[in-house]
GROMACS .gro file of C-alpha atoms in nm:
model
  394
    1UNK     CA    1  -0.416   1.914  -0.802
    2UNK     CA    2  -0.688   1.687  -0.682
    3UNK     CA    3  -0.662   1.394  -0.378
    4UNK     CA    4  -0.674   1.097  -0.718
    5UNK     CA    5  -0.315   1.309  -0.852
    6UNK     CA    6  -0.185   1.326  -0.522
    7UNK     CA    7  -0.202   0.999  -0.414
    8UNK     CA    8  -0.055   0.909  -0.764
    9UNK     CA    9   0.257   1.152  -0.678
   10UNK     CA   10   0.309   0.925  -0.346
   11UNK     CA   11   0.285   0.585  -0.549
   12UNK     CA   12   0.558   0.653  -0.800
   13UNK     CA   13   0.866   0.781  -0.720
   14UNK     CA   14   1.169   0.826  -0.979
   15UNK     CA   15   1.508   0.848  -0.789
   16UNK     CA   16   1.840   0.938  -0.922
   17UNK     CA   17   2.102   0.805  -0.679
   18UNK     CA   18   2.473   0.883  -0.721
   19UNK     CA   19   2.486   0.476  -0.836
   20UNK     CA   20   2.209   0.455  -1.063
   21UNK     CA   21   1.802   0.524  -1.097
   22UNK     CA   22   1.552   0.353  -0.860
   23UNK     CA   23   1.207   0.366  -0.970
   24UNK     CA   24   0.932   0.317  -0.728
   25UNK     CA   25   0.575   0.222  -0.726
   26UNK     CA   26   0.397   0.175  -0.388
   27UNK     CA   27   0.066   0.000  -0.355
   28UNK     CA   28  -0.004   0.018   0.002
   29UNK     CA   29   0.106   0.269   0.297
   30UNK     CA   30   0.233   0.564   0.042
   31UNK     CA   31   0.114   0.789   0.267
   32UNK     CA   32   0.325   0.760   0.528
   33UNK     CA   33   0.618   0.656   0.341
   34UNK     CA   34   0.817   0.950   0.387
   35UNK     CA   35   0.738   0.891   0.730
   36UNK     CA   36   0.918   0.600   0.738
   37UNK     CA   37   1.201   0.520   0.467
   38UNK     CA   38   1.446   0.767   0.277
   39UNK     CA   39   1.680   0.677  -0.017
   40UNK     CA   40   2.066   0.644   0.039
   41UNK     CA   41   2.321   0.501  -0.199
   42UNK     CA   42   2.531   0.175  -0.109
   43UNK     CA   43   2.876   0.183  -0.182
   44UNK     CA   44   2.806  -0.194  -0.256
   45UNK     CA   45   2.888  -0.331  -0.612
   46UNK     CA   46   2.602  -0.587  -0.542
   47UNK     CA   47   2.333  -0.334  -0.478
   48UNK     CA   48   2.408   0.073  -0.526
   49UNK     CA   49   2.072   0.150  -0.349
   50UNK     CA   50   1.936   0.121  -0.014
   51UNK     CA   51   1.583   0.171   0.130
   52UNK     CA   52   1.680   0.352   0.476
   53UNK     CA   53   1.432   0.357   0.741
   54UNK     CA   54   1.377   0.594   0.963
   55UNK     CA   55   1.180   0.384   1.265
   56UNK     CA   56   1.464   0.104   1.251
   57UNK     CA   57   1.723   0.259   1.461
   58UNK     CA   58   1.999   0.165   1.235
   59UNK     CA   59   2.117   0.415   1.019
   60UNK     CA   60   1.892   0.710   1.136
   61UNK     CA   61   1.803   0.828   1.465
   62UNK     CA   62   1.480   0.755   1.586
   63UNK     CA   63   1.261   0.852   1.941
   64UNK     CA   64   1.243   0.484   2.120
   65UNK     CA   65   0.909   0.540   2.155
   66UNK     CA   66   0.856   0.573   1.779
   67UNK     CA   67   1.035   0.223   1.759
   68UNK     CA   68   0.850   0.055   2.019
   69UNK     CA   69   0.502   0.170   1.810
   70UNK     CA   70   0.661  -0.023   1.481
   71UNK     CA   71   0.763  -0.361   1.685
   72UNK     CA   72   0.349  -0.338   1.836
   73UNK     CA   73   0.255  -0.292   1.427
   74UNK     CA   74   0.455  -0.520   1.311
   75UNK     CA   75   0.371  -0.797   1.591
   76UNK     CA   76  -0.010  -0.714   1.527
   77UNK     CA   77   0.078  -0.883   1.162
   78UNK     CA   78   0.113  -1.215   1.286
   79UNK     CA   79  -0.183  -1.451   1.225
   80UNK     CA   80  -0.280  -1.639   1.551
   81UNK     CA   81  -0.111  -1.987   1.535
   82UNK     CA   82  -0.104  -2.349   1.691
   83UNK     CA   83   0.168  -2.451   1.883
   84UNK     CA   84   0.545  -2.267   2.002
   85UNK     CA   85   0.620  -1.986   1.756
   86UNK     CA   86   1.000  -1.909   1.635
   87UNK     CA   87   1.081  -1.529   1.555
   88UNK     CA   88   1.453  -1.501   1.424
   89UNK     CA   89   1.556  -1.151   1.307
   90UNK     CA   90   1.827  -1.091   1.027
   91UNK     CA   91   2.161  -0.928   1.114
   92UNK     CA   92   2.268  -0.734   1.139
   93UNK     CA   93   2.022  -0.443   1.083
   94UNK     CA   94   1.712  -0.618   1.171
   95UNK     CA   95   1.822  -0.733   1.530
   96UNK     CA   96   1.649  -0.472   1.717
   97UNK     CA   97   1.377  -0.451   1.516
   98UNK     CA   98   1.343  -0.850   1.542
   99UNK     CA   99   1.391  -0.816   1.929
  100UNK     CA  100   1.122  -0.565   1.967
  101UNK     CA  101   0.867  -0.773   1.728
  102UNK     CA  102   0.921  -1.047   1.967
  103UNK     CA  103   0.866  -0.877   2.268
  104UNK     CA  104   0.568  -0.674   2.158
  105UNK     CA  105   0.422  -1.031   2.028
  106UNK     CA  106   0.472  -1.181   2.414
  107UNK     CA  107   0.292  -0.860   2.566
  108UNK     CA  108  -0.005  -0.915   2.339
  109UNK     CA  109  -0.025  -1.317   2.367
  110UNK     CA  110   0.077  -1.356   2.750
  111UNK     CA  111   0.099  -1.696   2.814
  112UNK     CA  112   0.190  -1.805   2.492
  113UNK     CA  113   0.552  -2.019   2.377
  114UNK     CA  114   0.801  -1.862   2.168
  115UNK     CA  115   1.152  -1.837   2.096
  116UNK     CA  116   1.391  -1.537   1.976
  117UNK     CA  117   1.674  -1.611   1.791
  118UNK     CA  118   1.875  -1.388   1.585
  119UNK     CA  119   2.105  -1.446   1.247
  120UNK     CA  120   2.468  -1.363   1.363
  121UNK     CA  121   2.813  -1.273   1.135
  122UNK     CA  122   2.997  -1.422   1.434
  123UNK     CA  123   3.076  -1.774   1.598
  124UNK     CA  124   2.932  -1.774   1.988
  125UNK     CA  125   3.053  -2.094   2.159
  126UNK     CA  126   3.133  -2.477   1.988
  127UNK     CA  127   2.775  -2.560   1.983
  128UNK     CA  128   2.644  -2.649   1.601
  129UNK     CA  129   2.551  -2.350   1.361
  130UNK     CA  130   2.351  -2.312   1.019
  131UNK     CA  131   2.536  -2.121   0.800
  132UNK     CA  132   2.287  -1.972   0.500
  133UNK     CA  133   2.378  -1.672   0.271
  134UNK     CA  134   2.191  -1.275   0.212
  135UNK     CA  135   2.373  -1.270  -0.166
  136UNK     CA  136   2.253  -0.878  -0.183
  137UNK     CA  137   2.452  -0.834   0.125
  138UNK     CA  138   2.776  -0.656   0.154
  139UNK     CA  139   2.909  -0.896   0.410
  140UNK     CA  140   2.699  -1.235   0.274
  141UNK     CA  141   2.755  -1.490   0.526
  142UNK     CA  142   2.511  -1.539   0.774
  143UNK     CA  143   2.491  -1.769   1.059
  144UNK     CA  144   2.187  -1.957   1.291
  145UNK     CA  145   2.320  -2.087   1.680
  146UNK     CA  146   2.128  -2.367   1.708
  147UNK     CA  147   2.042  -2.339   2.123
  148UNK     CA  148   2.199  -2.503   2.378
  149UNK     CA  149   1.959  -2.469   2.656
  150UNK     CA  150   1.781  -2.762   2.675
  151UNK     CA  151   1.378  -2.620   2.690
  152UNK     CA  152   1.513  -2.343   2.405
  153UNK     CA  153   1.589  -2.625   2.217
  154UNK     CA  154   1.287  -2.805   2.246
  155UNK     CA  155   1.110  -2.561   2.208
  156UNK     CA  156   1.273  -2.454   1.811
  157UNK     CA  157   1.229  -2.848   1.760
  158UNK     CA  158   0.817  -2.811   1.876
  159UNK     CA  159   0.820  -2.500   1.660
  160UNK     CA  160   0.525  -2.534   1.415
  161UNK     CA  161   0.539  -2.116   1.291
  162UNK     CA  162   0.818  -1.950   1.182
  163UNK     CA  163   0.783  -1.558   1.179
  164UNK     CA  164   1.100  -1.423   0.999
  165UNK     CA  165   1.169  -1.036   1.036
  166UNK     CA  166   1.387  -0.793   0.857
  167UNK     CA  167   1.355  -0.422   0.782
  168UNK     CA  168   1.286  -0.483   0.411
  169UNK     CA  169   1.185  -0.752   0.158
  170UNK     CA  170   1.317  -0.744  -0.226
  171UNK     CA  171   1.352  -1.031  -0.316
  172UNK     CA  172   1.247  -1.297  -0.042
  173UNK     CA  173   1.546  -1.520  -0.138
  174UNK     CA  174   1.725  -1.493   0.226
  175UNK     CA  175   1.391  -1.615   0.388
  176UNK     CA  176   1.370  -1.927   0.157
  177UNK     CA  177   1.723  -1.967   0.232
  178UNK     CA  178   1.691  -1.960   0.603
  179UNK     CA  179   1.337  -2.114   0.606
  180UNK     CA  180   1.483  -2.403   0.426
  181UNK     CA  181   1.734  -2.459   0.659
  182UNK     CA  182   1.469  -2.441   0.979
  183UNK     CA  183   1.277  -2.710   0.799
  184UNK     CA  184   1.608  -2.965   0.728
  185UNK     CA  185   1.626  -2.902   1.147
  186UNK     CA  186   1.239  -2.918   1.205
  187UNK     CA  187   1.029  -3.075   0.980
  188UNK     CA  188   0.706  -3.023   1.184
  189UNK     CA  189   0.733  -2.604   1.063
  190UNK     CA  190   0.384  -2.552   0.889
  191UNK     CA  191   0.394  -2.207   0.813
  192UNK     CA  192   0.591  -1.918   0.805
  193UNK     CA  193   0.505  -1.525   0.865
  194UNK     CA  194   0.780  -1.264   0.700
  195UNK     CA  195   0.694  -0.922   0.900
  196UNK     CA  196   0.885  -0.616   0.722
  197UNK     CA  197   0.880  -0.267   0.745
  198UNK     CA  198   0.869  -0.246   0.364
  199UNK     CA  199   0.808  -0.536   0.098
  200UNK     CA  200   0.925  -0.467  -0.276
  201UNK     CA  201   0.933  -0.783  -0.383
  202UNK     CA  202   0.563  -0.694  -0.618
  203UNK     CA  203   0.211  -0.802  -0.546
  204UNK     CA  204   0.272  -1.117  -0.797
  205UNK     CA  205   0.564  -1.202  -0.603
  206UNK     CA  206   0.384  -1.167  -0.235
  207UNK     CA  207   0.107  -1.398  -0.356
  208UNK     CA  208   0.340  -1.668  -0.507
  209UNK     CA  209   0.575  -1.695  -0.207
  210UNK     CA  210   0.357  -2.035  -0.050
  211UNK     CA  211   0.393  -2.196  -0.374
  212UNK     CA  212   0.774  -2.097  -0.374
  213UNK     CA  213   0.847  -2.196   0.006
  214UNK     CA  214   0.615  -2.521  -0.022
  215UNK     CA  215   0.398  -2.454   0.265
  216UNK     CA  216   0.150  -2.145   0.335
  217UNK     CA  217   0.310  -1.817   0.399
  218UNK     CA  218   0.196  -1.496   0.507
  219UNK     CA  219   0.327  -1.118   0.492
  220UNK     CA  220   0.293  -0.848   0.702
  221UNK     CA  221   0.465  -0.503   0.566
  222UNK     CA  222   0.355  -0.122   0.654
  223UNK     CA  223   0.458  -0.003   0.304
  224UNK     CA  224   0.379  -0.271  -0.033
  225UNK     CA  225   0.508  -0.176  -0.364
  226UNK     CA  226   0.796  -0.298  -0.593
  227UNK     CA  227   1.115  -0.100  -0.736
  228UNK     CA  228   1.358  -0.118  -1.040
  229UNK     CA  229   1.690   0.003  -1.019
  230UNK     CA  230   1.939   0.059  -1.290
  231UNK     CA  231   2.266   0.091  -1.219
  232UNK     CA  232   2.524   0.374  -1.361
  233UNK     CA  233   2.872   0.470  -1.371
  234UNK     CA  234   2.956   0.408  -1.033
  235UNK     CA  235   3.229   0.182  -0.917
  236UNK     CA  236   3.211   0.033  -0.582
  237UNK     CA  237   3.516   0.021  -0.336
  238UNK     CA  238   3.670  -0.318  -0.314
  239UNK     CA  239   3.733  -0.344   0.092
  240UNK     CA  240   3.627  -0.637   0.243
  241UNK     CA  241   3.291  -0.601   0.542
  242UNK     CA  242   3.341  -0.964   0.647
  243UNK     CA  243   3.641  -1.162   0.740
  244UNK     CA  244   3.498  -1.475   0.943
  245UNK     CA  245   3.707  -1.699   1.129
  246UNK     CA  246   3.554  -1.953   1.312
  247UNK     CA  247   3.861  -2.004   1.591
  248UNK     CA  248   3.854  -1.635   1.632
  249UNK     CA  249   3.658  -1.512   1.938
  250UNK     CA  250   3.506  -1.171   1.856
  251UNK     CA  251   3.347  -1.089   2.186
  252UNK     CA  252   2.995  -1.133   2.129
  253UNK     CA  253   2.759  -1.216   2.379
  254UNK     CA  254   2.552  -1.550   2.435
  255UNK     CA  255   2.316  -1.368   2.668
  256UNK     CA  256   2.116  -1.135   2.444
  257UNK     CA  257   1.979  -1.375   2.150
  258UNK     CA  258   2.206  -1.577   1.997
  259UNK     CA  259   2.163  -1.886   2.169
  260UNK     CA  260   1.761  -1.822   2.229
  261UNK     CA  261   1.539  -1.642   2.426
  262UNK     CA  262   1.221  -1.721   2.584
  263UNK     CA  263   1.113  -1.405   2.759
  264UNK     CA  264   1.209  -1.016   2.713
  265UNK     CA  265   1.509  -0.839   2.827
  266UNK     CA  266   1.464  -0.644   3.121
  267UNK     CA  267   1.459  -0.263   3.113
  268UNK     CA  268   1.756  -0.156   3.224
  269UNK     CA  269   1.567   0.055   3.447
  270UNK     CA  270   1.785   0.167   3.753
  271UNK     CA  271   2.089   0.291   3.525
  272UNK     CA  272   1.869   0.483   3.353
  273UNK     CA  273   1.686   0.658   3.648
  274UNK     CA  274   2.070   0.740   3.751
  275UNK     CA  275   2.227   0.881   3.403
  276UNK     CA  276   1.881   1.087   3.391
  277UNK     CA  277   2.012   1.203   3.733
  278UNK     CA  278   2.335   1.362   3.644
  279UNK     CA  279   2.127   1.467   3.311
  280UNK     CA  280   1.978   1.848   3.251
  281UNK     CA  281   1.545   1.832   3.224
  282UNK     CA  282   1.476   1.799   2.850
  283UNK     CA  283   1.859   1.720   2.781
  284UNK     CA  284   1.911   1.564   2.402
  285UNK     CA  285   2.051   1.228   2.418
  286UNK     CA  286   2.160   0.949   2.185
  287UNK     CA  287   2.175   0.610   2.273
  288UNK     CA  288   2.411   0.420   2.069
  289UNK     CA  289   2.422   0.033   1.991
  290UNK     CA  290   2.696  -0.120   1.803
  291UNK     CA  291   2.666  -0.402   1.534
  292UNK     CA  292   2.475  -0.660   1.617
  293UNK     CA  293   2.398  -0.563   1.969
  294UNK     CA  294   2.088  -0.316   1.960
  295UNK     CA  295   1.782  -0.431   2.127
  296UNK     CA  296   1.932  -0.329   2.485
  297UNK     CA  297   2.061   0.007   2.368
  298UNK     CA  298   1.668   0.103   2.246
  299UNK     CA  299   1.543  -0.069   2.575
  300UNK     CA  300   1.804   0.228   2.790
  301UNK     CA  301   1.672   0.449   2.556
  302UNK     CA  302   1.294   0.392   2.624
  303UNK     CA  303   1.404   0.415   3.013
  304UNK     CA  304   1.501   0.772   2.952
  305UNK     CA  305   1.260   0.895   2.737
  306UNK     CA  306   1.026   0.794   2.986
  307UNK     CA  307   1.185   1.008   3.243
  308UNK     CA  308   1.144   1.301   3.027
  309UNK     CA  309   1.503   1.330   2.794
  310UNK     CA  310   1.485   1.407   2.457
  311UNK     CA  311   1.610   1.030   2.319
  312UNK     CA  312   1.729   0.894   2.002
  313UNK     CA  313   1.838   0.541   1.961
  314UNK     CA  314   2.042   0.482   1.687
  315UNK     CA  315   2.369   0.174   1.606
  316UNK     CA  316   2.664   0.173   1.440
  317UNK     CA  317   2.659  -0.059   1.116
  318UNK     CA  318   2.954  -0.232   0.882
  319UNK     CA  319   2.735  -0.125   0.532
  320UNK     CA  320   2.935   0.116   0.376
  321UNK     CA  321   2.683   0.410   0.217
  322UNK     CA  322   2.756   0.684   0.088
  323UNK     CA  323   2.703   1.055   0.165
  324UNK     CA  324   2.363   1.158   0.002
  325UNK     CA  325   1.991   1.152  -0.017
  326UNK     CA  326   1.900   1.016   0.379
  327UNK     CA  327   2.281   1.022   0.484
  328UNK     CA  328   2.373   1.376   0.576
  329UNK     CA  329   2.677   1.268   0.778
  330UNK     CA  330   2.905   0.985   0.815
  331UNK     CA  331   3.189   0.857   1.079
  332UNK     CA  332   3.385   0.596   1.017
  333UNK     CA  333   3.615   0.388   1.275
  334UNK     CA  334   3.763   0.055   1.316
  335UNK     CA  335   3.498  -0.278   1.430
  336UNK     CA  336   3.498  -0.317   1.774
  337UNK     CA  337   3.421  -0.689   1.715
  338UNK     CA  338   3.813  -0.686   1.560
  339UNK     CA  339   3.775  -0.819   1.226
  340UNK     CA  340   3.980  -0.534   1.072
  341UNK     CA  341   3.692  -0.412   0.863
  342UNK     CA  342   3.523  -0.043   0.847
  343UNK     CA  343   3.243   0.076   1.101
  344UNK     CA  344   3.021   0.334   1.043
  345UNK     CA  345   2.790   0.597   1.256
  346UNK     CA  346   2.555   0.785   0.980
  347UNK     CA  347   2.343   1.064   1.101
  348UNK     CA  348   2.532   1.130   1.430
  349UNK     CA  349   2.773   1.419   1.467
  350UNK     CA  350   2.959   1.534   1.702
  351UNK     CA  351   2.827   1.794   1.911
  352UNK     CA  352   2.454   1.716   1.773
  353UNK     CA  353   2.384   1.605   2.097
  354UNK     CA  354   2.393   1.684   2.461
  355UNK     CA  355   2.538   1.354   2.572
  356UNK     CA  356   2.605   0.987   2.388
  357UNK     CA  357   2.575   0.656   2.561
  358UNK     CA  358   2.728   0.387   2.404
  359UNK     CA  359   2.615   0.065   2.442
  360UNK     CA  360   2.854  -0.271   2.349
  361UNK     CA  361   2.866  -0.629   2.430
  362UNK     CA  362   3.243  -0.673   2.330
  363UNK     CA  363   3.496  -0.586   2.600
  364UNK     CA  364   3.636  -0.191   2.568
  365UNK     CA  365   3.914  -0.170   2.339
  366UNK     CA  366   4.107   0.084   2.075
  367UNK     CA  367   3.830   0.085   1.856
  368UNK     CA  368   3.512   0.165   2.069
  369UNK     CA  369   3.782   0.450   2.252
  370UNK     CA  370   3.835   0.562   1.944
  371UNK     CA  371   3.458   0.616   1.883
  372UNK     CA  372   3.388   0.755   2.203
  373UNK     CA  373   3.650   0.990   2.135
  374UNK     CA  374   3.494   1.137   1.813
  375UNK     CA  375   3.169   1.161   1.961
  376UNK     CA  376   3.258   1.265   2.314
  377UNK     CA  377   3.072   0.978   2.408
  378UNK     CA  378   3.060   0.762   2.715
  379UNK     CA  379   3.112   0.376   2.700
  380UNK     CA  380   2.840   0.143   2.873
  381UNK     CA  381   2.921  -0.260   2.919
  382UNK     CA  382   2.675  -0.468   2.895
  383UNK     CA  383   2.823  -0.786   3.008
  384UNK     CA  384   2.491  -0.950   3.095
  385UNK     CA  385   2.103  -0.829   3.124
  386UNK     CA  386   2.192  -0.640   3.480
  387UNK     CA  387   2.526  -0.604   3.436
  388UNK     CA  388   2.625  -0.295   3.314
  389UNK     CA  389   2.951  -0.146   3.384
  390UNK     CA  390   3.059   0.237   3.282
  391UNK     CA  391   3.397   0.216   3.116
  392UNK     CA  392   3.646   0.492   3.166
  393UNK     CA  393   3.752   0.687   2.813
  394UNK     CA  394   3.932   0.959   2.974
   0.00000   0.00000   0.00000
């Protein structure tokens, strides 16, 4: 087979999934694609496939050094611009990854403004929201803080870039939603940068999205292509992944990018120099974030990896997939956020590693015992940026 053949075997893929046939053709980064995505099926009657990436932290467990090389990529994307620059990451799976983007974006531009800002499934405070929808999504509605800190807020008002960021484009209608919405608030927004791990949406697509969006956009992906996918037999489960209620308060955190961040979390540096303490040289280790909070559960994660455990960061996740193709195990337990709706671990089994850290932003309750329990994990508070408190399971 010659290098021309090859290179044509990495382009086109032809995958039968459990819910249907997904047809692939890549036109940039093929070669490391297996490197960096796998194929699952979605036990979602909107969409039966999903692209899983391995260098998210989501759904498979990745080194956080592995991670932290994807955020500097990814960051490296974004054109040099004029003025403050708003980053807002999609939840719930690109929060970390949106985090990180950030972050490696501040370390290569000191001195320059930006915001962070994340998409949320949950109310934070009485302040005002945008409320936009992901219509692919298994739980659709989405939600913007606008924030309350005064200089945050001037500073998403003095925005003039926009640099959106999710794992994966298809069809770029969530950005349009959401970038519409930033405009109705700030009018002065003059361009807008999507940064992806993978963008399907077809080169015709990519170069029509400034005509679609009205004002001169700009992607940067590591993998290019676009996909077909036709569905089969399968019937999707009817259970609900999203029960909002805006009086309800589900524990989640102002602190960590809801409401706007101007600088990069800290390294949670001295609880990880004493859990590598009590740790064995070499020891395997999973760091765990759960739903929407992720970015300080990779930042542990880099602490210990740095003091020489074996680390993978990983986060539990309310998409219901099934068990095939990148998913080679599942767990399943109540939200800890206490909307009555499935959780799910993929990838993580008990006894696969030599300890599991835990890391939530919700108080300690039934559900995150009951995960801990399965995993024979330990539970880590994070009830503020150096606050972290060890909760008792046993």
């Amino acid at each position: 087979m010659n290098a021309t053949s090859d290179l044509d075997l990495l382009a086109r893929r032809s995958v039968a999934l459990p819910t249907g046939t997904l047809e692939l053709t890549l036109s940039e980064g093929a070669e490391e694609a297996d490197d960096l995505l796998g194929f699952a099926a979605r036990a979602n009657a909107k969409r039966g496939f999903l692209f899983l990436s391995k260098v998210l932290g989501k759904h498979w467990p990745v080194r956080p050094s592995t991670m932290i090389g994807i955020h500097e990529r990814l960051a490296a994307t974004v054109p040099s611009p004029d003025g403050p620059v708003v980053f807002i990451a999609m939840a719930e799976t690109a929060i970390g990854l949106g985090q990180g983007v950030f972050e490696a974006w501040l370390g290569a531009n000191p001195g320059r403004e930006a915001l962070f800002i994340h998409t949320t499934r949950y109310r934070v405070g009485s302040g005002p929201l945008i409320e936009f929808e992901e219509a692919h999504s298994h739980a659709p509605r989405q939600f913007l803080h606008l924030p309350q800190d005064p200089s945050l807020h001037a500073l998403l008002l003095a925005a003039r870039t926009l640099v959106l960021v999710d794992d994966e484009a298809s069809t770029g209608n969530t950005f349009l939603n959401l970038t519409d919405a930033c405009r109705r608030l700030n009018p002065g927004i003059e361009r807008v940068h999507l940064a992806t791990i993978t963008n399907f949406m077809g080169a015709q697509a990519t170069a029509g999205l400034s005509a679609r969006f009205g004002l001169p956009v700009t992607m940067g992906a590591l993998v290019s292509g676009e996909y077909r996918f036709t569905p089969g037999d399968y019937v999707a489960p009817s259970s609900p992944a999203q029960r909002f209620d805006p009086d309800a308060d589900r524990g989640a955190s102002a602190r960590f990018g809801r409401l706007g961040l101007c600088a990069a979390l800290p390294a949670p540096a001295a609880l990880a120099a004493r859990l590598a303490r009590a740790f064995a040289p070499g020891a395997k280790v999973a760091v765990l974030g759960t739903g929407e909070f992720m970015h300080a559960a990779m930042l542990l994660g880099a602490e210990l990896e740095r003091l020489g455990l074996d680390v993978r960061v990983q986060s539990t996740t309310r998409s219901p997939i099934l068990h095939w193709g990148a998913v080679g195990h599942v767990l399943d337990f109540p939200d800890n956020y206490g909307e009555g709706i499935a959780n799910f671990i993929y990838n993580i089994a008990p006894g696969q590693y030599d300890h599991v850290l835990v890391c939530h932003e919700t108080t300690a309750n039934a559900a995150l015992r009951e995960l801990a329990g399965q995993l024979d994990a330990r539970l880590l508070h994070f009830q503020s940026e150096d606050h972290i408190e060890e909760v008792p399971v046993r």
